[in-house]
Coordinates of C-alpha atoms in Angstrom, one line a residue:
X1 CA 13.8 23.3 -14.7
X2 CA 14.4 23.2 -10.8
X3 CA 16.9 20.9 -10.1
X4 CA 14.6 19.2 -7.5
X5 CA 11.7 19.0 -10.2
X6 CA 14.5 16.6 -12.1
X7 CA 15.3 14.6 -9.1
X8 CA 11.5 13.8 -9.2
X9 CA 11.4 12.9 -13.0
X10 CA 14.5 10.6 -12.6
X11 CA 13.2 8.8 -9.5
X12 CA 9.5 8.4 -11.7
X13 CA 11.8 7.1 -14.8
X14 CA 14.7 5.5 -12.8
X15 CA 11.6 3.2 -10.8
X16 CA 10.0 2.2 -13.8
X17 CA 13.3 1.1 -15.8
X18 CA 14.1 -0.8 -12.7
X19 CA 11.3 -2.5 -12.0
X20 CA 11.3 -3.3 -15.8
X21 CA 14.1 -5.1 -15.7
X22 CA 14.6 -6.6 -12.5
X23 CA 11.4 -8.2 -12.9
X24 CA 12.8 -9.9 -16.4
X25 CA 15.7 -11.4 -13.8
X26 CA 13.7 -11.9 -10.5
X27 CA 10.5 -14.0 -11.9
X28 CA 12.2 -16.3 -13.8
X29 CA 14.5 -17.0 -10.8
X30 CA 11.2 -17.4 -8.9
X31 CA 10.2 -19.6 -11.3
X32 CA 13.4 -21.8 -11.0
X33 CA 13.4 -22.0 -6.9
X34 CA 9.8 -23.8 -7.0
X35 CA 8.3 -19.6 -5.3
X36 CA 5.1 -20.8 -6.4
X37 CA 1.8 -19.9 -4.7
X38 CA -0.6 -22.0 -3.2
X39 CA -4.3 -21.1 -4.0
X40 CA -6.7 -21.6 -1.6
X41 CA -10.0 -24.1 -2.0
X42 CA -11.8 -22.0 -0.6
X43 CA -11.2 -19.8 -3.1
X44 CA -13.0 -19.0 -7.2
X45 CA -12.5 -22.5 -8.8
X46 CA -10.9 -20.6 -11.5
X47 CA -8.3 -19.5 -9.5
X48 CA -6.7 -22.6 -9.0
X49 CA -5.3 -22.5 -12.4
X50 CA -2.9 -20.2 -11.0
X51 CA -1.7 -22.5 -8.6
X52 CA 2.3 -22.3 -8.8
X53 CA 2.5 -18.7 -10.4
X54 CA 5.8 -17.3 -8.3
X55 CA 5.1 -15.2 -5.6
X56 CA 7.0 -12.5 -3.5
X57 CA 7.5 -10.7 -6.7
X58 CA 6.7 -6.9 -4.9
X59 CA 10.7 -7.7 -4.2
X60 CA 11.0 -5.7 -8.1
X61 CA 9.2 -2.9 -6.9
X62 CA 10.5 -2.7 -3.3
X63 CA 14.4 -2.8 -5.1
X64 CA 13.5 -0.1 -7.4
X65 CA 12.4 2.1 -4.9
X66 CA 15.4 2.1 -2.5
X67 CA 16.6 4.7 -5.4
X68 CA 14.8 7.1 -3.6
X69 CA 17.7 7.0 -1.6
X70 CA 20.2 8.7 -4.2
X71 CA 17.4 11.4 -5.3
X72 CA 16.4 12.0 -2.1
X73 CA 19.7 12.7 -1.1
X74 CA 20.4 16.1 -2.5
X75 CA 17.3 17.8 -0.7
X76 CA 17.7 15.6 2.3
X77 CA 21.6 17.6 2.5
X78 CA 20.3 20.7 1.8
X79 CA 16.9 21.0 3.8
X80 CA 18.1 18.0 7.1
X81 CA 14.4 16.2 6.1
X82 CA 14.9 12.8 6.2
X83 CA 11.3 12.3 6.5
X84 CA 11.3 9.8 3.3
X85 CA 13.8 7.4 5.2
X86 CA 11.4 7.0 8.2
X87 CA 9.0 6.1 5.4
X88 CA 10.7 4.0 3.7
X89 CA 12.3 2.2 7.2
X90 CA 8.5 1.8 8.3
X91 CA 7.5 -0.3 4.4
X92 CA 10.5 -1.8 5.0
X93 CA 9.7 -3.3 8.2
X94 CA 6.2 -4.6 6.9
X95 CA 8.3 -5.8 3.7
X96 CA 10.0 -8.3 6.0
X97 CA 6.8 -9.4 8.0
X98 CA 5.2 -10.3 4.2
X99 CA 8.7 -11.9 3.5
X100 CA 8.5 -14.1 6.1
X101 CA 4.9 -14.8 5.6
X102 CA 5.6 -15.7 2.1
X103 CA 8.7 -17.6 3.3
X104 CA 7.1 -20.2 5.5
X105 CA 4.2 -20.9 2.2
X106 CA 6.2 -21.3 -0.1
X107 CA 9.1 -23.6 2.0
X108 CA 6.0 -25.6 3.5
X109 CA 3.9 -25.5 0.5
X110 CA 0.9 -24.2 1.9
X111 CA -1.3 -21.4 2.1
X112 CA -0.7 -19.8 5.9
X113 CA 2.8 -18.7 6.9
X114 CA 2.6 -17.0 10.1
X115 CA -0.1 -16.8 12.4
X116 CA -2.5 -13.9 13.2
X117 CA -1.0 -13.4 16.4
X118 CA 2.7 -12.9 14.9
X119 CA 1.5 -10.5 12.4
X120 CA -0.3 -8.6 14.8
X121 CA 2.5 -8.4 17.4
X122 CA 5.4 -7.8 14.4
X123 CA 2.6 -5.3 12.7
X124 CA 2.4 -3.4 15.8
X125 CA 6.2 -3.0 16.6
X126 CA 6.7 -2.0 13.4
X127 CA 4.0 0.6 13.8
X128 CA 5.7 1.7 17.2
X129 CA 8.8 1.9 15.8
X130 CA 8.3 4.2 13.2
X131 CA 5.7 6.7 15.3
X132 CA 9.0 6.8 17.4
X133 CA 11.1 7.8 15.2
X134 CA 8.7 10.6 13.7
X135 CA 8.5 11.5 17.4
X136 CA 12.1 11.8 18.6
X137 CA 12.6 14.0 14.9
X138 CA 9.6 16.5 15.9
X139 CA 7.7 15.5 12.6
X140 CA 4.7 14.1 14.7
X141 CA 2.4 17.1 15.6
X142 CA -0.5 16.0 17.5
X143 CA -3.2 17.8 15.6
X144 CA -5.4 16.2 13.1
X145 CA -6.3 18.0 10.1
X146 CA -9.7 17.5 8.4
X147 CA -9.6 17.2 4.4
X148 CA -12.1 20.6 3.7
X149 CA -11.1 21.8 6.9
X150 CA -8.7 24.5 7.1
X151 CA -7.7 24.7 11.0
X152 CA -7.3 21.5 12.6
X153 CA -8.2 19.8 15.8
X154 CA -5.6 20.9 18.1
X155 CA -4.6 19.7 21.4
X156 CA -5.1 15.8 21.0
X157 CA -3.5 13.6 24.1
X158 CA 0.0 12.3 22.5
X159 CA -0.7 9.0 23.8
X160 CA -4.3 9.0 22.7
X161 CA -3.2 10.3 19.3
X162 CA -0.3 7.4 19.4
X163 CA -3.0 4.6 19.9
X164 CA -4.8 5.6 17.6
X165 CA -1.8 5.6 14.8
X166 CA -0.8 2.0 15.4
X167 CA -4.6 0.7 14.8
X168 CA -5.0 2.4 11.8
X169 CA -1.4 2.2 10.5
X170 CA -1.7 -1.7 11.1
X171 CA -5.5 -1.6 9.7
X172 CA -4.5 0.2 6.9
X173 CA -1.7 -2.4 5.8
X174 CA -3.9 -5.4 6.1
X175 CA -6.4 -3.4 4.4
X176 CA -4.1 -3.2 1.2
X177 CA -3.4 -7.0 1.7
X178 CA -6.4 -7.8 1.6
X179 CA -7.0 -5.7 -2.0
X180 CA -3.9 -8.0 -3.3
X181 CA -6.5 -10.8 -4.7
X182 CA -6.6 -10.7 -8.1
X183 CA -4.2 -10.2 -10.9
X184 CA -2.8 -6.3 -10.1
X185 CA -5.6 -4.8 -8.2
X186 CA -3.9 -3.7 -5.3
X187 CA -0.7 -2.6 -7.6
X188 CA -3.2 -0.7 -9.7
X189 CA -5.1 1.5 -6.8
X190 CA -1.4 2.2 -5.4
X191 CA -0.2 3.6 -8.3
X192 CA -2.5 6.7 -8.3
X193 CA -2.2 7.0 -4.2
X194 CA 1.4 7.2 -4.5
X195 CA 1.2 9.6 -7.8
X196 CA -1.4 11.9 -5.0
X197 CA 1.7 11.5 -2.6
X198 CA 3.8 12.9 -4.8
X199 CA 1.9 15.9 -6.0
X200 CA 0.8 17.0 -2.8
X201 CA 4.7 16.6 -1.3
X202 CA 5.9 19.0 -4.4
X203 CA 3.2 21.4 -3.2
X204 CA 4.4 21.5 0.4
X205 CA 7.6 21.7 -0.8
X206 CA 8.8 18.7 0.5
X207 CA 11.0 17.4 -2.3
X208 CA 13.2 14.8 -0.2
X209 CA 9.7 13.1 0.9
X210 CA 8.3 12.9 -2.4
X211 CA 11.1 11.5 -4.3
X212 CA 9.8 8.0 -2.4
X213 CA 6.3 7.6 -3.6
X214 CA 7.4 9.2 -6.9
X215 CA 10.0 6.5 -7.5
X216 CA 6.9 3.9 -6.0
X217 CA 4.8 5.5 -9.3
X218 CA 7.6 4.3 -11.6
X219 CA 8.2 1.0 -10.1
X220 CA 4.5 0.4 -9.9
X221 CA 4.3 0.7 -13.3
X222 CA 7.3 -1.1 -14.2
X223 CA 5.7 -3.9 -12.3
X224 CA 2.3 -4.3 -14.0
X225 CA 4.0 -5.6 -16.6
X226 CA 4.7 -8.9 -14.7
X227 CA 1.3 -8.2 -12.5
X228 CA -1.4 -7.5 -14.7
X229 CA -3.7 -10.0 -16.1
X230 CA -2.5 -12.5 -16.6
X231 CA 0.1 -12.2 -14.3
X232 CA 3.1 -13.5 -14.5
X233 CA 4.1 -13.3 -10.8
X234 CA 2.5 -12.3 -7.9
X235 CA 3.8 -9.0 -5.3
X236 CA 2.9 -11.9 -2.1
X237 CA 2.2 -10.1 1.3
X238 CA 6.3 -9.3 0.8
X239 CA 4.6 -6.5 -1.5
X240 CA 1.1 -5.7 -0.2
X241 CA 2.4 -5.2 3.1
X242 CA 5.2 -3.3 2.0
X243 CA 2.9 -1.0 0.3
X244 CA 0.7 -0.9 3.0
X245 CA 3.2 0.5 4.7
X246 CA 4.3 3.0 2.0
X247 CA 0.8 4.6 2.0
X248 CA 0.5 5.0 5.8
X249 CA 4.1 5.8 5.8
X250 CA 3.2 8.7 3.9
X251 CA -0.1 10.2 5.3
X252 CA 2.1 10.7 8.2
X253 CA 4.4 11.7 7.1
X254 CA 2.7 14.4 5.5
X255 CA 0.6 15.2 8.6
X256 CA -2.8 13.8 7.2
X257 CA -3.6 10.4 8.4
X258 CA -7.2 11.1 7.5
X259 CA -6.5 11.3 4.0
X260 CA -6.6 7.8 4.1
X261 CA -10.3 7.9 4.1
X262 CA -10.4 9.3 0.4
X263 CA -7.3 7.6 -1.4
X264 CA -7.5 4.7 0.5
X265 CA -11.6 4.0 0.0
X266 CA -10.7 1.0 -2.2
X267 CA -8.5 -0.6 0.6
X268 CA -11.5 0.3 3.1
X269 CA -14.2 -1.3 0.9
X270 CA -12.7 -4.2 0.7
X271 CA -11.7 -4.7 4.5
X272 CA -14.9 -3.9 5.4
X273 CA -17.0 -6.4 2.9
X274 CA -14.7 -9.1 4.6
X275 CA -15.3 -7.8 8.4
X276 CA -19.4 -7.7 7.4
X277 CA -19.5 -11.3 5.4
X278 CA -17.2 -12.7 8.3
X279 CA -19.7 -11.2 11.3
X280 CA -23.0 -11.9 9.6
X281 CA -21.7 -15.4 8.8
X282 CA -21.1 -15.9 12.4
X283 CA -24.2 -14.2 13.6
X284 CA -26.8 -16.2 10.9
X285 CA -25.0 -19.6 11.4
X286 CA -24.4 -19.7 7.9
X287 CA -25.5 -17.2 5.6
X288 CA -23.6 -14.7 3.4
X289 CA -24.0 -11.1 2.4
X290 CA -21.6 -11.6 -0.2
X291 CA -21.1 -14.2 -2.7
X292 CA -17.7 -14.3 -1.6
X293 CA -15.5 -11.8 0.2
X294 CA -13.5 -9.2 -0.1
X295 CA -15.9 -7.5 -2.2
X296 CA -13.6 -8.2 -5.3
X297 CA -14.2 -11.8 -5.0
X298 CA -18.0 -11.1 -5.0
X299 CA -17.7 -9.2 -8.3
X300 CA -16.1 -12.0 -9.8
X301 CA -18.6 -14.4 -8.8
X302 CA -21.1 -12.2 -10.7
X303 CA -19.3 -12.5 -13.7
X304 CA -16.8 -9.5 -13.7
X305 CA -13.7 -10.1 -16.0
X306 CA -11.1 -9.7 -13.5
X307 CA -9.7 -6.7 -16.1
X308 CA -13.2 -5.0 -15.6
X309 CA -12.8 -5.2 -11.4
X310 CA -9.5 -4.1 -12.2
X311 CA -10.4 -1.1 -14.1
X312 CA -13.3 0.2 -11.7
X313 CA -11.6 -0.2 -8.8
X314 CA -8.7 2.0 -10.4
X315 CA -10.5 4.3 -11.5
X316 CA -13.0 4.9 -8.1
X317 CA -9.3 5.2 -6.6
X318 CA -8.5 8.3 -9.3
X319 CA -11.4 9.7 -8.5
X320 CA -10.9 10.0 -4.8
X321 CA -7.6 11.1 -4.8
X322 CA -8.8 14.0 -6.8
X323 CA -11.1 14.5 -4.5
X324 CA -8.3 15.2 -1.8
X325 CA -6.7 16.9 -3.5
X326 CA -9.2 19.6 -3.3
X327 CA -9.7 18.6 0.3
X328 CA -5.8 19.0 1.2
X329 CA -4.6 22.1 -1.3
X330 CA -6.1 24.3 1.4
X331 CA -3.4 23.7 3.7
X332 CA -1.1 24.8 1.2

């Protein structure tokens, strides 16, 4: 076996031990320092009995992958790739922003930490930041490849092609936020988006990059164990927008932002029920397209066990990233 092969299958094994057992540490400290979250009225009535279950608990999965650090480290040496710390710098950064977030509900006991217009502005330097630092290392390349498409679209305007990266890098993170709303939905469709990250940086040959959404895979499942119905703590935005960040991290990363479109079709549904409930609201004075939105919340209304959204929603997600797979491998 390649030894790069084995730096994959210890950062997949190394994740999920960590996660395992930081989380039998962390949420009971959670517990102890009152981290509880506040559910909003607004909200399933049911939910409410979940009122107090600790949040910011994506800190187990977000410590377990920082190992990609010491597997990474041999190919980043050997090949001068250090593509996977960019990544990891730019779910960092959102990390923080969810931190903070989470921070200010849980110190003032309430269900809004910082405003829209804080996330936006943090969200977008964030964004900047790491597009500059994929610049000034030559791993930007201004063309856009098309999943099925073998040659891509050549010639794009940097600073056209830069625009567009911060809105969807920053719609892409809320969109995974917003799939964090029920008991580990949005760790669930991450899992097999990070194990299609992993395969497809293998196949390219990129084995420093993909020892970071390999060791997400582990810790990911590590985590469900706390996260799954019922769960026992919640990831918080400290997680969602951490691994909002992951995934964007690493369709650049990997030159194929539209990829998104495929293994990110869960994240997309769900930002787009809310944009559609929100606008016809507005535009109807009053009436709804959903029961409730995101699209999740409408399912549950219906009378979907929140294991049955939770299955369905994972497994749509398998089934598009196998679906780009085919669409990518011709790149290869």
């Amino acid at each position: 076996m390649e030894p790069t092969l084995i730096w994959i299958l210890v950062s997949v094994l190394g994740g999920f031990v960590l996660a395992l057992l930081l989380g039998r540490g962390l949420v009971p400290a959670l517990r102890a320092l009152k981290a509880g979250q506040s559910i909003r009225e607004v909200g399933p009535k049911w939910h409410q009995g979940k009122s107090g279950t600790p949040t910011m608990g994506g800190i187990v999965f977000i410590l377990s992958s920082l190992l990609c650090i010491v597997t990474g480290w041999h190919a980043m040496r050997e090949t001068g790739d250090y593509k996977h710390l960019l990544v990891l710098a730019l779910a960092l950064m959102f990390g923080l922003i969810g931190f903070a977030d989470d921070f200010i509900k849980v110190k003032k006991k309430r269900n809004l930490g910082l405003t829209g217009l804080q996330k936006l502005v943090l969200q977008v330097l964030a964004a900047c930041l790491f597009l500059a630092g994929m610049h000034f290392t030559n791993a930007l390349t201004y063309d856009l490849y098309i999943p099925f498409v073998r040659e891509p679209l050549v010639h794009i305007p940097p600073l056209v092609y830069l625009a567009l990266s911060v809105f969807i890098i920053v719609g892409c993170v809320n969109a995974v936020n917003l799939t964090d709303g029920i008991d580990g939905l949005a760790t669930g469709v991450t899992l097999p988006v990070m194990l299609f990250f992993t395969l497809v940086s293998m196949t390219a040959k990129q084995w420093g990059l993909a020892t970071f959404p390999a060791t997400l895979v582990g810790a990911l499942g590590g985590f469900l164990f706390y996260n799954f119905y019922p769960a026992k703590t919640f990831m918080g935005d400290t997680g969602s927008l951490y691994l909002g960040g992951a995934v964007c991290g690493l369709a650049y990363a990997l030159d194929m932002p539209l990829v998104l479109l495929f293994v990110g079709l869960i994240y997309i549904i769900e930002t787009l029920s809310d944009i559609l409930q929100v606008s016809y609201f507005k535009l109807t004075h009053g009436k709804r397209i959903f029961k409730m939105a995101p699209i999740h919340h409408h399912f549950e209304m219906c009378g979907w066990s929140e294991k049955k959204i939770w299955v369905v929603f994972v497994s749509v997600t398998v089934v598009m990233c196998v679906i780009a797979w085919f669409g990518v491998r011709i790149w290869f």
